[in-house]
PDB file of C-alpha atoms in Angstrom:
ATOM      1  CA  UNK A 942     156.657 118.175  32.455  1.00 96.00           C
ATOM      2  CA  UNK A 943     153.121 116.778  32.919  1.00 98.00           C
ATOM      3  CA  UNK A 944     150.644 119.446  32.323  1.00 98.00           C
ATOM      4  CA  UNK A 945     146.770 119.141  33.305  1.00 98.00           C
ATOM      5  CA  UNK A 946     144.385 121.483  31.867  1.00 98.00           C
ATOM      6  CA  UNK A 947     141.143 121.753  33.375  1.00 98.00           C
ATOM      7  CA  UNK A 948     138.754 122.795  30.328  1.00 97.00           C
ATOM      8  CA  UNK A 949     141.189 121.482  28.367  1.00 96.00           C
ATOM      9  CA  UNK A 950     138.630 120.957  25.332  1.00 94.00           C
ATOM     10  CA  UNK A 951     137.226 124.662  25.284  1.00 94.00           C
ATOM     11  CA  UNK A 952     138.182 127.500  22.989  1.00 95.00           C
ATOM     12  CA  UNK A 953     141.464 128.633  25.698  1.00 97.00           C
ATOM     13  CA  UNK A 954     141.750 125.197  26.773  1.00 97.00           C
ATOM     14  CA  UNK A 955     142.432 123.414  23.590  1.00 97.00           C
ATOM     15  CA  UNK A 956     144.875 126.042  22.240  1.00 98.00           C
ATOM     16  CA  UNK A 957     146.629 125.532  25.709  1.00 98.00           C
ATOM     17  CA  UNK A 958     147.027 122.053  24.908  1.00 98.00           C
ATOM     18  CA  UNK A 959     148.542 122.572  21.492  1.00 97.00           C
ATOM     19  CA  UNK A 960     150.984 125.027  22.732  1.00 98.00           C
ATOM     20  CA  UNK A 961     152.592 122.807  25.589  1.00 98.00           C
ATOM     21  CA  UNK A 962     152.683 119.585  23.649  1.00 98.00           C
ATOM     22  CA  UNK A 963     154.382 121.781  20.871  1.00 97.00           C
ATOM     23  CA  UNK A 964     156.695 122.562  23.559  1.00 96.00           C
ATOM     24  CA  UNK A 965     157.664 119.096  24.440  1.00 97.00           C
ATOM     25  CA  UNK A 966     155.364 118.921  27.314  1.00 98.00           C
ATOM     26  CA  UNK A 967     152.688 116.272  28.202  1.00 98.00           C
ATOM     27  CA  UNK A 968     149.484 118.041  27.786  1.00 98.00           C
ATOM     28  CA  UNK A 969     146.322 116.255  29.375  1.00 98.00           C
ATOM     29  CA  UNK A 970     142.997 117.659  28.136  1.00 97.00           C
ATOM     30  CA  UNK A 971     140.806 117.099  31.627  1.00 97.00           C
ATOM     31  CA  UNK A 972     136.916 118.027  31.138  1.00 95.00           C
ATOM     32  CA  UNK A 973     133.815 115.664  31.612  1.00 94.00           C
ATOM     33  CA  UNK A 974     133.982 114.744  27.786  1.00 92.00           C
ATOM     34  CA  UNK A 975     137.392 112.795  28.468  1.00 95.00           C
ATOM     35  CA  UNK A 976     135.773 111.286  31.970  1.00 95.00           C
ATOM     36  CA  UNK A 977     137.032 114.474  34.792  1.00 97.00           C
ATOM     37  CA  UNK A 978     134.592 115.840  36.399  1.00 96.00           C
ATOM     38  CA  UNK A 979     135.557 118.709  39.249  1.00 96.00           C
ATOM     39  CA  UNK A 980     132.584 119.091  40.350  1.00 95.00           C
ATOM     40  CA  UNK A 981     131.734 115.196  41.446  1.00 95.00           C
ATOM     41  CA  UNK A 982     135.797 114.672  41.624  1.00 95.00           C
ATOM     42  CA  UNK A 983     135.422 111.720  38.997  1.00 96.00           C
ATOM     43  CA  UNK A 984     138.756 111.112  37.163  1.00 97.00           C
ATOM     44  CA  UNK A 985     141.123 113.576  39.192  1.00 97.00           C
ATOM     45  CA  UNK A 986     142.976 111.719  41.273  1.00 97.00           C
ATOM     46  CA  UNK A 987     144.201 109.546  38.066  1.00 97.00           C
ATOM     47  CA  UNK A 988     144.600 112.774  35.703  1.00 98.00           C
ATOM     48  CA  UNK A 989     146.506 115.110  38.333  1.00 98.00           C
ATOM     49  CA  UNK A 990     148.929 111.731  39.024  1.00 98.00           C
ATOM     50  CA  UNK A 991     152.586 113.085  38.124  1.00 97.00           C
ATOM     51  CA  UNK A 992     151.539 116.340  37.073  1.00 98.00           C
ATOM     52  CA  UNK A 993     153.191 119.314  37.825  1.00 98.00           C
ATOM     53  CA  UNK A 994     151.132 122.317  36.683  1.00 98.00           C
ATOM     54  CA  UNK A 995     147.457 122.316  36.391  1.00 98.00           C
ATOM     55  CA  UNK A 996     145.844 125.095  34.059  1.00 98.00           C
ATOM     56  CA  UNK A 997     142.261 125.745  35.330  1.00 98.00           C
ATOM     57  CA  UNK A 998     140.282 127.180  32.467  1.00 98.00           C
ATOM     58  CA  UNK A 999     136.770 125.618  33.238  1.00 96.00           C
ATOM     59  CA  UNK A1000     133.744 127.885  33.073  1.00 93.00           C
ATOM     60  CA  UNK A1001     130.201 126.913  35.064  1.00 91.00           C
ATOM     61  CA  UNK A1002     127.380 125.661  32.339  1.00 87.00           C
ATOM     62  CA  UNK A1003     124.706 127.974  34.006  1.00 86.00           C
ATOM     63  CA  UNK A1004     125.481 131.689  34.486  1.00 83.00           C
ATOM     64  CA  UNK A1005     122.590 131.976  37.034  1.00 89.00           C
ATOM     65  CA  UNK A1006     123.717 133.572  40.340  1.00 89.00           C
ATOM     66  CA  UNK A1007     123.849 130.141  42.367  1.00 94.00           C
ATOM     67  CA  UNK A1008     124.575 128.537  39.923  1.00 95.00           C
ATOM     68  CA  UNK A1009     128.105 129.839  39.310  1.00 95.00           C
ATOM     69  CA  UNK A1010     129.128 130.398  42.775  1.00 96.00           C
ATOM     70  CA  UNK A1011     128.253 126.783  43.654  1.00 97.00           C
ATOM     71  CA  UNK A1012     130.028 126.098  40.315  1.00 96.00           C
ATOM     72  CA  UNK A1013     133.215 127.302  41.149  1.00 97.00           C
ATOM     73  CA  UNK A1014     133.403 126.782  44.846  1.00 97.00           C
ATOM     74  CA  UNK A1015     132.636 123.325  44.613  1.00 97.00           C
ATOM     75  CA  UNK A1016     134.991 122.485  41.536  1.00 97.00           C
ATOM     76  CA  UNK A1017     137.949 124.685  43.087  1.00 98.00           C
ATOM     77  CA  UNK A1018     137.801 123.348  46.172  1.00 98.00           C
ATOM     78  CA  UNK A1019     137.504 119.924  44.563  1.00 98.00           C
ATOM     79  CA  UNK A1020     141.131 120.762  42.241  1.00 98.00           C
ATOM     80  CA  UNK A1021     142.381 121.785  44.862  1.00 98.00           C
ATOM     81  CA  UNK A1022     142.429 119.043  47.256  1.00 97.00           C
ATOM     82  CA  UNK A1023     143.231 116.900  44.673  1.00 98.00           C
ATOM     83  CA  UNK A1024     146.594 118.661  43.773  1.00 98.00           C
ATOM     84  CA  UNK A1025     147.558 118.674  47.105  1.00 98.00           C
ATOM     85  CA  UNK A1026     147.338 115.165  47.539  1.00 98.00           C
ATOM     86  CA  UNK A1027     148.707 114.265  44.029  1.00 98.00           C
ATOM     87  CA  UNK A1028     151.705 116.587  45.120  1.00 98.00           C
ATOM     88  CA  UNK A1029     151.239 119.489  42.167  1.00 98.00           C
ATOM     89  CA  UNK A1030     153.594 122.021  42.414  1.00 98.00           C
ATOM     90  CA  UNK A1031     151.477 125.140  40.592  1.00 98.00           C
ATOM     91  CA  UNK A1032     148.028 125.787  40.009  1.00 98.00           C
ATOM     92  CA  UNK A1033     147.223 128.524  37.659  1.00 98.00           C
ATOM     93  CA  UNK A1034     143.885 129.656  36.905  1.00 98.00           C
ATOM     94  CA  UNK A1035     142.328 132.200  34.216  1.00 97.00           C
ATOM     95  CA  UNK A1036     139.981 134.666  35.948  1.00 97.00           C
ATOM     96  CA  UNK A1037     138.443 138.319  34.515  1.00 96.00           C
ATOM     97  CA  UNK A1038     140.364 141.967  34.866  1.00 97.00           C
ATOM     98  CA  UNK A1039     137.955 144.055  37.520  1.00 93.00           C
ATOM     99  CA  UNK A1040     136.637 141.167  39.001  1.00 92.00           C
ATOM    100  CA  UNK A1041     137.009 143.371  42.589  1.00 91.00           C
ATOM    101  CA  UNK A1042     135.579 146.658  40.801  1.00 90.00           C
ATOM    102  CA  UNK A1043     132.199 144.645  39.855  1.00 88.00           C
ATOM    103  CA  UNK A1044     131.237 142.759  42.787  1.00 83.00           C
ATOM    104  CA  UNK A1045     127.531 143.554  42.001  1.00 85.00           C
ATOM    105  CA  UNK A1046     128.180 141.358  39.291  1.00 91.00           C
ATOM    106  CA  UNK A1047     127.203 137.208  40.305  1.00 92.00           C
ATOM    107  CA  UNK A1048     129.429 135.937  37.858  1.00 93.00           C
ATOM    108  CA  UNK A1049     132.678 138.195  39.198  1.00 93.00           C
ATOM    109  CA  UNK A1050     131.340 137.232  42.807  1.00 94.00           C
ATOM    110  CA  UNK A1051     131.972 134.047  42.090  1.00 95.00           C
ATOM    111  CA  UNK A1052     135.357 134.442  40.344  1.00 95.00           C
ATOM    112  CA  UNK A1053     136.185 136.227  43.945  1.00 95.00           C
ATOM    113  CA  UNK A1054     135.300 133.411  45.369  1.00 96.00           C
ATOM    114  CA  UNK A1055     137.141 131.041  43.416  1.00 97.00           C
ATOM    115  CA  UNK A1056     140.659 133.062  43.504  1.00 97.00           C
ATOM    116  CA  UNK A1057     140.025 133.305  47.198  1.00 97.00           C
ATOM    117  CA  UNK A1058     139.727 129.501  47.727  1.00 98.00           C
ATOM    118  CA  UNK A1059     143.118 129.552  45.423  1.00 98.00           C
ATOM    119  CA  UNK A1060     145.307 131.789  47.674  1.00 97.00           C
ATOM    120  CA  UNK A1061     143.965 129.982  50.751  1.00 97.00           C
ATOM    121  CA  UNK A1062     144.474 126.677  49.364  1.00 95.00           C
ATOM    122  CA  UNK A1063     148.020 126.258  50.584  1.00 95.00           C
ATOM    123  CA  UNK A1064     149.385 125.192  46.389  1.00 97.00           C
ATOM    124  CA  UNK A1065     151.854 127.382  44.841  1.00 98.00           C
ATOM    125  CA  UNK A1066     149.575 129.357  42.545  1.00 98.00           C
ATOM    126  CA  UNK A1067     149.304 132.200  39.589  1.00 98.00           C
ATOM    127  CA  UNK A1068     146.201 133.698  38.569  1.00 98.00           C
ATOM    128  CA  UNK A1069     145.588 135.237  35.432  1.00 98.00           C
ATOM    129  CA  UNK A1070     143.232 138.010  34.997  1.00 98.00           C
ATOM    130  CA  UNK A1071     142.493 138.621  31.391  1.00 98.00           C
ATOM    131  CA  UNK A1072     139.989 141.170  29.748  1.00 98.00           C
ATOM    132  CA  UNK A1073     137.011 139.988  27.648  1.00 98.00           C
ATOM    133  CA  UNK A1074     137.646 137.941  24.698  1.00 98.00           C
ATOM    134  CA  UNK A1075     136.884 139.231  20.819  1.00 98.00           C
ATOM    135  CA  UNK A1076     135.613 135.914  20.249  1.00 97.00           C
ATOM    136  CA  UNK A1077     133.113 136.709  22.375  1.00 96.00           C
ATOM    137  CA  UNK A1078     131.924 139.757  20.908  1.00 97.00           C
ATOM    138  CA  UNK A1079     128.490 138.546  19.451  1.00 97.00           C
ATOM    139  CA  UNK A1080     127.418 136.814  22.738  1.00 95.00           C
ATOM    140  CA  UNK A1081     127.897 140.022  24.588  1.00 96.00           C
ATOM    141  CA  UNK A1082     126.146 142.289  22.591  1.00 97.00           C
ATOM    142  CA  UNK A1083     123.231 139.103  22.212  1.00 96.00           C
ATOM    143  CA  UNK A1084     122.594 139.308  26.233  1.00 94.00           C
ATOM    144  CA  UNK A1085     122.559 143.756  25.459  1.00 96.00           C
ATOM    145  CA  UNK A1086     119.925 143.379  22.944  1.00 97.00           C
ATOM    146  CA  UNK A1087     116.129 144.795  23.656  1.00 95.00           C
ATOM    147  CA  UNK A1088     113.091 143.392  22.071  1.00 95.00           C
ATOM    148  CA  UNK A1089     113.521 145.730  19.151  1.00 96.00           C
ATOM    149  CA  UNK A1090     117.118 144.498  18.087  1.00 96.00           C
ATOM    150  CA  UNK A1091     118.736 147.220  19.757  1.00 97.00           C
ATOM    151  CA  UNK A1092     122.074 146.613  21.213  1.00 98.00           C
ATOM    152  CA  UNK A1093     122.622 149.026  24.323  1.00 98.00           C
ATOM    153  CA  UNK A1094     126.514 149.689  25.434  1.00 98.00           C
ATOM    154  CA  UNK A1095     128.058 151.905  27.795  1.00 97.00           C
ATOM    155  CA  UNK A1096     130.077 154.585  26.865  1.00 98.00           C
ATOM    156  CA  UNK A1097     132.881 152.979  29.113  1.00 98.00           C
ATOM    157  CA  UNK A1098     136.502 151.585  28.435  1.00 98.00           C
ATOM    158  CA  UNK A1099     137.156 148.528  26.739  1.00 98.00           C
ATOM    159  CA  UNK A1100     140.321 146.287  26.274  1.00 98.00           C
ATOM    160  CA  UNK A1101     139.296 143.452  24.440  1.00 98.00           C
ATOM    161  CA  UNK A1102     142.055 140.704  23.459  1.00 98.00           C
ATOM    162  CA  UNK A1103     142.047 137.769  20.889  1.00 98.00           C
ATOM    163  CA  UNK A1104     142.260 134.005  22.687  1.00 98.00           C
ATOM    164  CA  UNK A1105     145.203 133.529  21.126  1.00 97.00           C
ATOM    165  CA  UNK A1106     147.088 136.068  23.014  1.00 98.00           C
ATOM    166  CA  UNK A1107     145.254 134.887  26.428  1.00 98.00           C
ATOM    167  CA  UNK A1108     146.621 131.130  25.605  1.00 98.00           C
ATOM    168  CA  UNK A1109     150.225 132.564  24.836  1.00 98.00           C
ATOM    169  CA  UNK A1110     150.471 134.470  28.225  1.00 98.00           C
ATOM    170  CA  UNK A1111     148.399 131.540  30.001  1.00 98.00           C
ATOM    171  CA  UNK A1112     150.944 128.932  28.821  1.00 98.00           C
ATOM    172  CA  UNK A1113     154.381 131.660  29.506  1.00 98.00           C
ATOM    173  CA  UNK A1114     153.141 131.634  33.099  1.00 98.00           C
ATOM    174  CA  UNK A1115     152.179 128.129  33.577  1.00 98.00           C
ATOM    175  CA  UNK A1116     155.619 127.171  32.823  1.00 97.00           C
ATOM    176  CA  UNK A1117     157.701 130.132  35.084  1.00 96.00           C
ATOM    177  CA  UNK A1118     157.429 129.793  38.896  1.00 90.00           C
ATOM    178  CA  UNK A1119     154.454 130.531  40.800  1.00 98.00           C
ATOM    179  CA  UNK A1120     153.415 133.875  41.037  1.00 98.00           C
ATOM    180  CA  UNK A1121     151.727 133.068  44.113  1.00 98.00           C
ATOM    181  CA  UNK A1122     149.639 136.355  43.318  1.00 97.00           C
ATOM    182  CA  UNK A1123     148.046 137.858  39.915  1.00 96.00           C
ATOM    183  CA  UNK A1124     148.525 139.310  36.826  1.00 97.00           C
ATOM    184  CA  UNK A1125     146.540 141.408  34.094  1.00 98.00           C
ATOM    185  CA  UNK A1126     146.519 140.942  30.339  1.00 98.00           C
ATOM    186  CA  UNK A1127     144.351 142.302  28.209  1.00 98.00           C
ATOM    187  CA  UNK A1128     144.274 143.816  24.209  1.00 98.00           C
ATOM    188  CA  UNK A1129     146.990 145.969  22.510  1.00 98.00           C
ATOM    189  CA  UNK A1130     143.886 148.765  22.382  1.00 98.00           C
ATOM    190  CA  UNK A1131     141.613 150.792  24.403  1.00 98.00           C
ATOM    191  CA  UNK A1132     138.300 151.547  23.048  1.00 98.00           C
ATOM    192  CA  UNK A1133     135.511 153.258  24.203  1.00 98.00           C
ATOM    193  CA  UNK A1134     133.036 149.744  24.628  1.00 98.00           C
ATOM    194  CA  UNK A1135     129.954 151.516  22.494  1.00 98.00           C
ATOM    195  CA  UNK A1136     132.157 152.442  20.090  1.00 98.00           C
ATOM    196  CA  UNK A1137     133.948 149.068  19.352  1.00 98.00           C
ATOM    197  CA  UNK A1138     130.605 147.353  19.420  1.00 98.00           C
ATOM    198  CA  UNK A1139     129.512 149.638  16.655  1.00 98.00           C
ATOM    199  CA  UNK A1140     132.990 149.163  14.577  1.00 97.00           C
ATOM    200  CA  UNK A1141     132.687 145.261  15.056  1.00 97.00           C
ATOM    201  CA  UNK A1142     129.441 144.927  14.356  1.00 97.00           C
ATOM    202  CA  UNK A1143     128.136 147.067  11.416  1.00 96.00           C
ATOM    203  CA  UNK A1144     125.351 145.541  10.847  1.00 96.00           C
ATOM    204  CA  UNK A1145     123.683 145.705  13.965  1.00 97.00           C
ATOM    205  CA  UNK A1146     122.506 148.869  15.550  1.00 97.00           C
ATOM    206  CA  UNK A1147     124.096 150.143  18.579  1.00 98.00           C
ATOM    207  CA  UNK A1148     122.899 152.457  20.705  1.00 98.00           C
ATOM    208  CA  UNK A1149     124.844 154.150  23.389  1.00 98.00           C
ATOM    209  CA  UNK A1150     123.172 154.152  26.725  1.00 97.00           C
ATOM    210  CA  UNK A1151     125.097 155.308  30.270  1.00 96.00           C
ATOM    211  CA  UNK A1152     123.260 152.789  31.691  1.00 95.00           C
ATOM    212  CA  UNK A1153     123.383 149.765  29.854  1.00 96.00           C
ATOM    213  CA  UNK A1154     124.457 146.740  32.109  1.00 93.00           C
ATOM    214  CA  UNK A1155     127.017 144.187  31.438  1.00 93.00           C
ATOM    215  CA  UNK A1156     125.479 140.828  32.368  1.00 88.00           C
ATOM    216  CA  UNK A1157     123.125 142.647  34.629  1.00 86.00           C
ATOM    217  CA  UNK A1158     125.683 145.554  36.271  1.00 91.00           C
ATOM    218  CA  UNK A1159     126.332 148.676  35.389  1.00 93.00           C
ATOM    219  CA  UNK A1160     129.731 149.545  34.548  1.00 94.00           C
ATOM    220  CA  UNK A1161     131.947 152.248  35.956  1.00 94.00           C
ATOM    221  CA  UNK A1162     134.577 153.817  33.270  1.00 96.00           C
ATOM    222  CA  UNK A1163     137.454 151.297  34.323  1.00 96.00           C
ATOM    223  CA  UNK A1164     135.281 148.581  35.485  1.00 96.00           C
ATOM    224  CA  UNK A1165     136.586 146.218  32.515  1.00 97.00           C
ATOM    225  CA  UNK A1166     140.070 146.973  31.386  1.00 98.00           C
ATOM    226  CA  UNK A1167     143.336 146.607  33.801  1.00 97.00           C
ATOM    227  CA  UNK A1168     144.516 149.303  36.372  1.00 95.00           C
ATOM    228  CA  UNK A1169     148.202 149.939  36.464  1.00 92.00           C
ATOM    229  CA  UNK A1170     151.128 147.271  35.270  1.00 96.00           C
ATOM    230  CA  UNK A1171     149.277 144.621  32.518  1.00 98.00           C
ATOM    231  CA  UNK A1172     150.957 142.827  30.091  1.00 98.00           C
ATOM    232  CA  UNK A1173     149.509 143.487  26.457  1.00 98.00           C
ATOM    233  CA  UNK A1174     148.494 141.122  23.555  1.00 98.00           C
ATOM    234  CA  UNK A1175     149.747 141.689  19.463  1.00 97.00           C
ATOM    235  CA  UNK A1176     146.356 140.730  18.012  1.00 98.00           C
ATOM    236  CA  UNK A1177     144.649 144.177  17.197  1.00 98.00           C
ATOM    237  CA  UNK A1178     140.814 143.245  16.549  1.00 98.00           C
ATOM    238  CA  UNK A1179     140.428 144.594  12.520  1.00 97.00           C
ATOM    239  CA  UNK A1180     143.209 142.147  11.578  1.00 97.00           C
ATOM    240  CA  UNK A1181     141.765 139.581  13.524  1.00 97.00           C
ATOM    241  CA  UNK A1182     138.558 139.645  12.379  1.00 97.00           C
ATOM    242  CA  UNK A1183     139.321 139.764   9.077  1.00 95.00           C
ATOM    243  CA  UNK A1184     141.321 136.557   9.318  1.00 95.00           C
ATOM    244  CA  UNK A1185     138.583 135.141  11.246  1.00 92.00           C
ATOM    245  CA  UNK A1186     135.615 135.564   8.780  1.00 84.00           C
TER     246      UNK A1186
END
């Protein structure tokens, strides 16, 4: 079947693409570098032609409050009527574990407001709520850092997961039936989030502070990792990084 993913050039994106055209599938990268643009419309209505799934793993340039939230109500609500006039039979889109349990958070507001706009936008849908990514690991502790080079986490649980593992369940539910609801994925192990910061990053000193913020909020104990059934990823962070120096 045709495939369309949106962000199809990014780090989930592009290993999305790989995986369905290994597949046998027709895998369209759509982003502005190959002329789609969701949040002017530009190239949609000739990408989504034919296509029966479209992946939506496109993330705002600016993380500023209004920023996002104009971000991904505009460029949702764009997909959105696009698919539904280009006859797409499942929309799945990639969204964050807690996203409810941090709504002091802009960012997870506007990932709110995106899923909402999803399961109100009358196409069979599946959204995918992973936890944070270890390839992400040195960007989050870079926005924790004071002016002395400390790194401040809370003492708080942790689920990390390796992109990899978020592309393989990503492309498994593209393919099934509409979920036409959610589900969680996240890494094989729990961590206390201090604690991992200090194991993955030796050479940088972190200090544990209750209240540290993550991208401005403060965190709760199970503000980050998944609450009852989740589905759980093989890669276990020491092996990855090691193949990933």
């Amino acid at each position: 079947m045709k495939i369309v993913v949106i962000g199809g050039t990014g780090l989930i994106g592009s290993k999305l693409v790989r995986r369905f055209e290994a597949d046998g599938h027709e895998a369209i990268a759509a982003s502005p570098n190959t002329g789609v643009n969701t949040l002017t419309g530009e190239g949609l209505a000739e990408v989504l032609a034919g296509a029966a799934v479209v992946v939506d793993v496109s993330n705002s340039p600016s993380f500023e409050d209004n920023a996002v939230m104009k971000f991904f109500e505009t460029s949702t609500s764009n997909l959105l009527e696009a698919e539904a006039a280009a006859g797409v039979g499942h929309h799945v889109a990639v969204s964050i574990v807690g996203t409810e349990r941090l709504p002091t958070n802009g960012y997870f507001r506007a990932k709110i407001a995106q899923e909402q706009l999803i399961e109100k936008g009358g196409i069979p849908f599946s959204l995918v709520h992973a936890t944070q990514f270890f390839e992400f690991t040195k960007a989050i502790a870079d926005t924790a850092t004071d002016e002395a080079g400390k790194v401040h986490m809370a003492p708080v649980s942790f689920q990390p997961m390796a992109g990899d593992d978020v592309a393989d369940q990503v492309a498994k539910t593209a393919v099934a039936g509409p979920l036409n609801g959610r589900r969680d994925i996240a890494g094989p192990d729990r961590y206390r989030m201090d604690e991992f910061f200090r194991m993955a990053l030796p050479d940088r000193e972190i200090v544990t502070d209750d209240h540290a913020t993550y991208f401005g909020s403060e965190l709760l104990e199970d503000s980050l990792v998944p609450i009852g059934d989740v589905t759980l990823g093989q890669f276990h962070y020491p092996e990855w990084a090691e193949a990933h120096r």
